[in-house]
């Protein structure tokens, strides 16, 4: 049977094969890890859909395939082998597994690209399928052969060789049949250094003299898969949504007092610190019910309002990228459970333990750069959602409060900013401001002590 690229999340359209755990001729058990695939959301091991013998690998390591593309052929245990493809068919399948050049289209996730995010990560997107491009009657030039007889059949690999100014004939391919993979190109560049790429045409809008040309001692760091996909999704999001930013300052003193009085007992019991984030998530869930247009997605010329509150929480993976795993049915959970789930998802993200199901279905995103001391972050919307909330640094500051006698007085309270990025297609400024005002009221006025009892 054919092994095809699985749908690793509802908005994922392609993935890069990073490793095959089996080689042609190897026996494969049902559900045994067969290959590893990297998408804009997560790196995942994909199990074999059947027991049998791996007969052919169609898409080599380092190559990218669209969802549904044929990756390999397995003769199942019952002895029913797939019709062996011809050499031409195999090459065509490999070519079709590669994506076209990025186009400006609605992004997700961005991951999602996770997250400032969230970066990210960024999470779900509805990616339209690009119509087939017209091709000329002349056949494309054949891929360059190497000195070892290998052939570069992947557009991604050819583009990478060109970008790095390398000669394909000097690169030894380690892929199936001696094919050069993306990993081979990067390894060769690390060993021998990459030549300067040929200069591109000078834009009339950007004089060549204004560009920061590489100088001696500069280091060129190619985008990895996560960074490249995140960049694509963020650019698409800016091209898709009418981004607007609204912020409000919140007095977190009531939350801070509860954290101070329960912090030690909480950490002893739960094994981690009680942060501001679960309080903010809880306040969001209690507010959004009155402002449902924030928990929504744009589809075509319609706004789809989601009645389930599935929160994407942006997680920084030690500065290697952002992802936004999802806390499902967040509106039905109290602070203790919210804190546990947020903590568990963050640990899974940083350890590489997230699965595709952890990253799909988000209806609203919260990104939390506050631990890094930020004051006001303006995040990019996680498509196709219509809003994202940034929770920035909370610090002690002087504030004006009303004393017992009704007179104003100066006090020192923990305060911080909440910044909402929203899509002007979905609602207007008054709607966004009213939502933040109500959320501020909940955070400042609720008896949070009762939440932890």
Coordinates of C-alpha atoms in Angstrom, one line a residue:
X1 CA 0.0 0.0 0.0
X2 CA 1.0 3.6 -0.5
X3 CA 2.1 5.6 2.6
X4 CA 0.9 9.2 2.2
X5 CA 1.6 12.5 4.0
X6 CA -1.0 12.6 6.9
X7 CA -3.0 15.6 7.9
X8 CA -1.1 16.7 11.0
X9 CA -3.6 19.3 12.1
X10 CA -6.6 20.9 10.4
X11 CA -4.6 23.8 9.0
X12 CA -1.4 22.0 8.1
X13 CA -0.9 21.7 4.3
X14 CA 2.6 20.3 4.0
X15 CA 5.5 18.8 6.0
X16 CA 9.2 18.2 5.6
X17 CA 10.5 14.6 6.0
X18 CA 13.4 15.0 8.5
X19 CA 14.2 11.3 9.1
X20 CA 13.2 7.8 7.9
X21 CA 13.5 5.2 10.6
X22 CA 13.3 2.3 8.1
X23 CA 15.0 1.7 4.8
X24 CA 13.8 -0.3 1.7
X25 CA 13.7 -4.0 2.5
X26 CA 13.2 -3.4 6.3
X27 CA 10.2 -5.1 8.0
X28 CA 7.8 -2.6 9.6
X29 CA 5.3 -3.4 12.3
X30 CA 1.8 -1.8 12.6
X31 CA 2.1 1.5 14.5
X32 CA 5.9 1.3 14.6
X33 CA 7.5 4.7 14.0
X34 CA 8.2 4.9 10.3
X35 CA 9.4 8.5 9.7
X36 CA 9.6 11.9 11.3
X37 CA 8.0 14.9 9.7
X38 CA 8.4 18.6 10.6
X39 CA 5.6 21.1 10.0
X40 CA 5.1 24.7 10.9
X41 CA 3.5 23.6 14.1
X42 CA 5.3 20.5 15.4
X43 CA 7.8 17.8 14.7
X44 CA 6.1 14.4 14.9
X45 CA 6.9 10.7 14.5
X46 CA 4.5 9.1 12.2
X47 CA 3.7 5.4 12.7
X48 CA 3.3 2.9 10.0
X49 CA -0.4 2.4 8.9
X50 CA 0.2 -1.3 8.2
X51 CA 2.6 -4.1 8.9
X52 CA 4.8 -5.4 6.1
X53 CA 8.0 -4.7 4.2
X54 CA 9.1 -1.2 3.1
X55 CA 9.6 -1.5 -0.6
X56 CA 10.3 2.1 -1.7
X57 CA 10.9 5.6 -0.3
X58 CA 9.5 8.2 -2.7
X59 CA 10.2 11.4 -0.8
X60 CA 13.7 11.6 0.7
X61 CA 14.8 13.1 3.9
X62 CA 14.9 16.9 3.7
X63 CA 12.2 17.1 1.0
X64 CA 8.8 18.6 1.5
X65 CA 5.5 17.0 0.6
X66 CA 1.9 18.2 0.5
X67 CA -0.8 16.5 2.6
X68 CA -1.9 13.4 0.7
X69 CA 1.3 13.1 -1.4
X70 CA 2.7 9.6 -1.8
X71 CA 5.8 9.1 0.5
X72 CA 6.6 5.4 0.4
X73 CA 5.3 2.0 -0.6
X74 CA 4.8 -0.9 1.9
X75 CA 4.0 -4.5 0.9
X76 CA 1.5 -5.4 3.7
X77 CA 1.7 -8.5 5.7
X78 CA -1.0 -10.2 3.7
X79 CA 1.2 -10.2 0.7
X80 CA -0.7 -7.6 -1.4
X81 CA 1.9 -5.4 -2.9
X82 CA 1.3 -2.1 -4.5
X83 CA 1.9 -1.8 -8.2
X84 CA 5.6 -0.8 -8.4
X85 CA 5.8 2.7 -9.9
X86 CA 8.0 3.5 -12.9
X87 CA 11.1 5.5 -12.6
X88 CA 9.3 8.4 -14.3
X89 CA 6.4 8.2 -12.0
X90 CA 8.6 8.2 -9.0
X91 CA 10.4 11.3 -10.1
X92 CA 7.1 13.0 -10.8
X93 CA 5.8 12.1 -7.4
X94 CA 8.9 13.6 -5.8
X95 CA 8.5 16.8 -7.8
X96 CA 4.8 17.1 -6.9
X97 CA 5.7 16.7 -3.2
X98 CA 7.5 20.1 -3.2
X99 CA 5.5 23.3 -2.5
X100 CA 5.4 26.2 -4.9
X101 CA 7.0 29.4 -3.9
X102 CA 5.1 31.1 -1.0
X103 CA 2.2 33.3 -2.0
X104 CA 0.4 35.9 0.0
X105 CA -2.5 33.9 1.4
X106 CA -4.3 33.7 4.7
X107 CA -2.0 32.2 7.3
X108 CA -2.6 30.2 10.4
X109 CA -0.8 29.4 12.9
X110 CA 0.9 30.1 12.5
X111 CA 2.2 28.3 13.0
X112 CA 1.0 29.1 13.0
X113 CA 3.7 30.3 12.8
X114 CA 3.7 29.9 17.1
X115 CA 4.0 33.3 18.3
X116 CA 5.8 38.5 18.9
X117 CA 3.6 36.1 18.6
X118 CA 2.9 34.6 19.6
X119 CA 4.6 33.9 18.0
X120 CA 4.7 31.5 16.5
X121 CA 4.0 30.0 16.6
X122 CA 2.2 30.8 15.4
X123 CA -2.0 28.3 14.8
X124 CA -4.9 27.5 12.8
X125 CA -5.3 29.0 9.3
X126 CA -7.5 28.3 6.3
X127 CA -4.9 28.0 3.5
X128 CA -6.5 28.2 0.1
X129 CA -5.3 25.9 -2.5
X130 CA -3.3 27.7 -5.2
X131 CA -4.7 27.1 -8.7
X132 CA -2.4 25.2 -11.1
X133 CA 0.1 27.5 -12.8
X134 CA 0.3 27.5 -16.6
X135 CA 3.4 25.8 -17.9
X136 CA 5.2 26.4 -21.1
X137 CA 5.4 23.7 -23.7
X138 CA 9.2 23.5 -23.2
X139 CA 10.2 20.8 -20.6
X140 CA 12.0 22.1 -17.5
X141 CA 15.8 21.7 -17.5
X142 CA 17.0 18.5 -16.0
X143 CA 18.4 18.6 -12.4
X144 CA 22.1 18.9 -12.2
X145 CA 24.0 15.6 -11.7
X146 CA 26.7 15.3 -9.1
X147 CA 30.1 13.8 -9.4
X148 CA 28.8 10.8 -7.5
X149 CA 26.0 10.3 -10.1
X150 CA 23.4 11.7 -7.7
X151 CA 20.6 13.8 -9.1
X152 CA 19.0 16.8 -7.3
X153 CA 15.3 16.3 -8.0
X154 CA 13.9 18.5 -5.3
X155 CA 13.1 22.1 -6.0
X156 CA 13.6 22.9 -2.4
X157 CA 17.1 21.4 -2.5
X158 CA 18.0 23.1 -5.8
X159 CA 16.8 26.5 -4.4
X160 CA 18.9 25.9 -1.2
X161 CA 22.0 25.1 -3.3
X162 CA 21.5 28.3 -5.3
X163 CA 20.8 30.4 -2.3
X164 CA 24.1 29.3 -0.7
X165 CA 26.0 29.7 -4.0
X166 CA 27.2 26.0 -4.0
X167 CA 28.1 23.7 -6.9
X168 CA 25.8 20.6 -6.9
X169 CA 28.6 18.5 -8.4
X170 CA 30.7 19.0 -5.2
X171 CA 28.0 17.7 -2.9
X172 CA 27.7 14.0 -2.1
X173 CA 24.1 12.8 -1.8
X174 CA 23.1 10.4 1.0
X175 CA 19.5 10.1 0.0
X176 CA 17.7 7.3 -1.8
X177 CA 19.6 6.5 -5.0
X178 CA 22.3 9.0 -4.1
X179 CA 19.9 11.9 -4.2
X180 CA 21.1 15.2 -2.5
X181 CA 18.9 16.1 0.5
X182 CA 18.5 19.4 2.3
X183 CA 20.6 17.9 5.1
X184 CA 23.5 17.1 2.7
X185 CA 23.5 20.8 1.5
X186 CA 23.6 22.2 5.0
X187 CA 26.3 19.8 6.1
X188 CA 28.4 20.6 3.0
X189 CA 28.0 24.4 3.6
X190 CA 29.0 23.9 7.3
X191 CA 32.2 22.0 6.2
X192 CA 33.2 24.1 3.3
X193 CA 31.4 27.4 3.7
X194 CA 28.8 28.9 1.5
X195 CA 29.8 31.1 -1.4
X196 CA 28.1 34.5 -1.7
X197 CA 24.9 34.2 -3.7
X198 CA 24.7 36.1 -6.9
X199 CA 23.3 39.6 -6.5
X200 CA 19.7 40.0 -7.4
X201 CA 18.1 42.8 -9.4
X202 CA 18.1 46.1 -7.7
X203 CA 14.6 47.4 -7.0
X204 CA 13.9 51.0 -8.0
X205 CA 12.2 51.5 -4.6
X206 CA 15.2 50.2 -2.7
X207 CA 18.6 51.6 -3.8
X208 CA 21.4 49.0 -3.7
X209 CA 23.4 51.4 -1.5
X210 CA 20.8 51.2 1.2
X211 CA 21.0 47.5 1.6
X212 CA 23.1 45.9 4.4
X213 CA 25.5 43.8 2.2
X214 CA 27.3 41.0 4.0
X215 CA 30.7 41.9 5.2
X216 CA 33.8 40.0 6.3
X217 CA 33.1 38.4 9.7
X218 CA 29.3 38.4 9.2
X219 CA 27.5 35.1 9.7
X220 CA 24.6 33.9 7.5
X221 CA 22.1 31.7 9.4
X222 CA 19.6 30.0 7.2
X223 CA 16.0 29.9 8.5
X224 CA 15.1 26.5 9.8
X225 CA 11.7 25.0 9.1
X226 CA 10.0 26.5 12.1
X227 CA 11.4 30.0 11.5
X228 CA 10.6 29.9 7.8
X229 CA 7.0 28.8 8.3
X230 CA 6.5 31.3 11.1
X231 CA 7.8 34.1 8.9
X232 CA 5.4 33.1 6.1
X233 CA 2.4 32.9 8.4
X234 CA 3.1 36.3 10.1
X235 CA 3.5 38.0 6.7
X236 CA 0.3 36.4 5.5
X237 CA -1.6 37.4 8.6
X238 CA -0.6 41.1 8.2
X239 CA -1.7 40.9 4.5
X240 CA -5.0 39.3 5.5
X241 CA -6.4 41.1 8.6
X242 CA -7.0 44.7 9.3
X243 CA -4.8 44.8 12.4
X244 CA -5.8 47.3 15.2
X245 CA -4.3 47.5 18.7
X246 CA -6.2 48.5 21.9
X247 CA -4.6 48.4 25.4
X248 CA -5.7 48.9 29.0
X249 CA -3.7 49.1 32.2
X250 CA -4.9 46.7 34.9
X251 CA -4.3 46.9 38.7
X252 CA -3.4 43.3 39.6
X253 CA -3.2 44.0 43.4
X254 CA -6.0 41.6 44.3
X255 CA -4.4 38.9 42.2
X256 CA -1.0 39.7 43.7
X257 CA -2.3 39.4 47.3
X258 CA -3.7 35.9 46.6
X259 CA -0.5 34.8 44.9
X260 CA 1.5 36.1 47.9
X261 CA -0.7 34.3 50.5
X262 CA -1.0 31.0 48.6
X263 CA 2.2 30.9 46.7
X264 CA 4.2 28.6 49.0
X265 CA 1.4 26.1 49.6
X266 CA 0.6 26.1 45.9
X267 CA 4.1 25.3 44.9
X268 CA 4.4 22.6 47.5
X269 CA 1.2 21.0 46.3
X270 CA 1.4 21.5 42.5
X271 CA 5.2 21.5 42.0
X272 CA 5.3 24.8 40.1
X273 CA 4.8 28.5 40.8
X274 CA 1.4 30.2 40.7
X275 CA 1.7 32.9 38.0
X276 CA -0.6 35.6 36.8
X277 CA -1.5 33.8 33.6
X278 CA -4.2 31.4 34.9
X279 CA -6.0 34.4 36.5
X280 CA -5.9 36.3 33.2
X281 CA -7.2 33.2 31.3
X282 CA -10.0 32.8 33.8
X283 CA -11.0 36.5 33.5
X284 CA -10.9 36.2 29.7
X285 CA -13.2 33.2 29.8
X286 CA -15.7 35.0 32.1
X287 CA -15.7 38.1 29.8
X288 CA -15.8 36.7 26.3
X289 CA -19.2 35.2 26.8
X290 CA -20.6 38.8 26.6
X291 CA -18.4 39.7 23.7
X292 CA -18.6 36.6 21.4
X293 CA -17.2 38.2 18.3
X294 CA -13.7 38.0 19.8
X295 CA -14.0 34.2 19.9
X296 CA -14.4 33.8 16.2
X297 CA -12.9 33.2 12.8
X298 CA -13.2 34.9 9.4
X299 CA -14.2 32.6 6.6
X300 CA -14.6 34.3 3.2
X301 CA -17.1 37.1 3.8
X302 CA -18.6 35.7 7.0
X303 CA -17.7 35.7 10.7
X304 CA -18.0 32.3 12.3
X305 CA -18.6 32.7 16.1
X306 CA -17.3 29.7 18.1
X307 CA -19.3 28.7 21.2
X308 CA -16.5 26.5 22.5
X309 CA -13.6 28.5 24.0
X310 CA -10.4 26.7 23.0
X311 CA -7.5 28.9 24.0
X312 CA -4.2 28.8 22.1
X313 CA -1.4 29.6 24.6
X314 CA 1.8 30.8 23.0
X315 CA 4.9 29.0 24.3
X316 CA 8.5 30.0 23.7
X317 CA 10.7 27.0 23.0
X318 CA 13.9 28.3 24.5
X319 CA 14.1 31.0 21.8
X320 CA 14.1 28.3 19.1
X321 CA 10.5 29.2 18.0
X322 CA 7.0 29.6 19.2
X323 CA 4.1 27.2 19.2
X324 CA 0.5 27.6 20.5
X325 CA -0.9 24.5 22.1
X326 CA -4.6 24.6 22.9
X327 CA -6.4 24.4 26.3
X328 CA -9.8 23.0 25.3
X329 CA -13.1 24.1 26.8
X330 CA -11.2 26.6 28.9
X331 CA -14.4 28.4 29.9
X332 CA -15.5 25.5 32.0
X333 CA -12.3 25.3 34.2
X334 CA -11.3 26.9 37.4
X335 CA -7.8 28.4 38.0
X336 CA -6.2 25.3 39.4
X337 CA -7.1 23.1 36.4
X338 CA -6.2 25.9 34.0
X339 CA -2.8 26.4 35.6
X340 CA -2.1 22.6 35.4
X341 CA -3.0 22.4 31.8
X342 CA -1.0 25.4 30.8
X343 CA 2.0 24.1 32.6
X344 CA 1.7 20.6 31.1
X345 CA 1.4 22.0 27.5
X346 CA 4.4 24.3 28.0
X347 CA 6.5 21.4 29.2
X348 CA 5.4 19.2 26.3
X349 CA 6.2 21.9 23.9
X350 CA 9.7 22.5 25.2
X351 CA 10.5 18.8 25.3
X352 CA 9.2 18.1 21.8
X353 CA 6.3 16.0 23.2
X354 CA 3.4 17.9 21.5
X355 CA 1.2 16.0 19.1
X356 CA -0.8 17.4 16.2
X357 CA -4.0 17.3 18.2
X358 CA -2.5 19.6 20.8
X359 CA -2.1 22.4 18.3
X360 CA -5.4 22.5 16.4
X361 CA -8.8 24.0 17.0
X362 CA -7.8 27.1 18.8
X363 CA -10.4 29.9 18.8
X364 CA -8.4 32.7 20.5
X365 CA -4.8 33.1 21.4
X366 CA -3.0 34.5 24.5
X367 CA 0.7 35.3 24.3
X368 CA 2.6 36.0 27.5
X369 CA 5.9 37.9 27.1
X370 CA 5.5 39.3 30.6
X371 CA 8.1 37.1 32.2
X372 CA 10.7 38.8 30.0
X373 CA 9.8 42.2 31.5
X374 CA 8.0 43.7 28.4
X375 CA 5.8 46.7 28.8
X376 CA 3.5 46.7 25.7
X377 CA 3.7 44.0 23.0
X378 CA 1.7 44.4 19.8
X379 CA 1.3 40.8 18.6
X380 CA 0.2 39.5 15.2
X381 CA -3.1 37.7 14.9
X382 CA -3.1 33.9 14.7
X383 CA -5.1 33.2 11.6
X384 CA -7.9 32.5 11.0
X385 CA -8.7 33.9 14.5
X386 CA -9.8 37.5 14.8
X387 CA -7.9 38.6 17.9
X388 CA -4.9 37.9 20.2
X389 CA -4.2 39.1 23.7
X390 CA -0.7 40.0 25.0
X391 CA -0.1 39.9 28.8
X392 CA 3.0 42.0 29.5
X393 CA 5.2 42.6 32.5
X394 CA 3.5 43.2 35.9
X395 CA 5.4 45.5 38.2
X396 CA 4.9 47.6 41.3
X397 CA 4.0 51.1 40.4
X398 CA 2.4 54.1 42.2
X399 CA -1.3 54.4 41.6
X400 CA -4.1 56.6 42.8
X401 CA -6.6 54.8 45.0
X402 CA -9.6 55.9 47.0
X403 CA -9.0 55.7 50.8
X404 CA -11.6 54.6 53.5
X405 CA -12.6 58.3 53.9
X406 CA -13.3 58.7 50.2
X407 CA -10.2 60.8 49.6
X408 CA -7.7 59.9 46.9
X409 CA -4.3 58.7 48.0
X410 CA -1.1 57.2 46.5
X411 CA -0.4 53.5 46.9
X412 CA 2.0 51.1 45.4
X413 CA 0.3 48.3 43.5
X414 CA 1.2 45.6 41.0
X415 CA 0.0 46.8 37.6
X416 CA 0.5 45.7 34.0
X417 CA -0.8 46.2 30.4
X418 CA -3.2 44.0 28.5
X419 CA -2.9 44.6 24.7
X420 CA -5.5 43.3 22.3
X421 CA -4.7 43.0 18.6
X422 CA -8.0 42.6 16.7
X423 CA -9.3 42.3 13.2
X424 CA -11.3 45.4 12.1
X425 CA -13.2 43.2 9.7
X426 CA -14.9 41.4 12.6
X427 CA -15.9 44.3 14.9
X428 CA -15.1 47.9 15.7
X429 CA -13.1 49.8 18.3
X430 CA -15.9 50.4 20.7
X431 CA -16.5 46.6 20.9
X432 CA -12.8 45.9 21.6
X433 CA -12.6 48.6 24.2
X434 CA -15.7 47.5 26.0
X435 CA -14.4 43.9 26.1
X436 CA -11.1 45.1 27.7
X437 CA -12.9 47.3 30.2
X438 CA -15.0 44.4 31.4
X439 CA -12.0 42.1 31.7
X440 CA -10.1 44.8 33.6
X441 CA -13.1 45.1 36.0
X442 CA -13.1 41.4 36.7
X443 CA -9.3 41.2 37.3
X444 CA -9.4 44.2 39.7
X445 CA -12.6 43.5 41.5
X446 CA -13.1 39.7 41.9
X447 CA -12.6 37.8 45.2
X448 CA -9.8 35.6 43.9
X449 CA -9.3 34.0 47.3
X450 CA -12.5 32.1 46.8
X451 CA -11.2 30.7 43.4
X452 CA -8.4 28.8 45.2
X453 CA -10.4 27.3 48.0

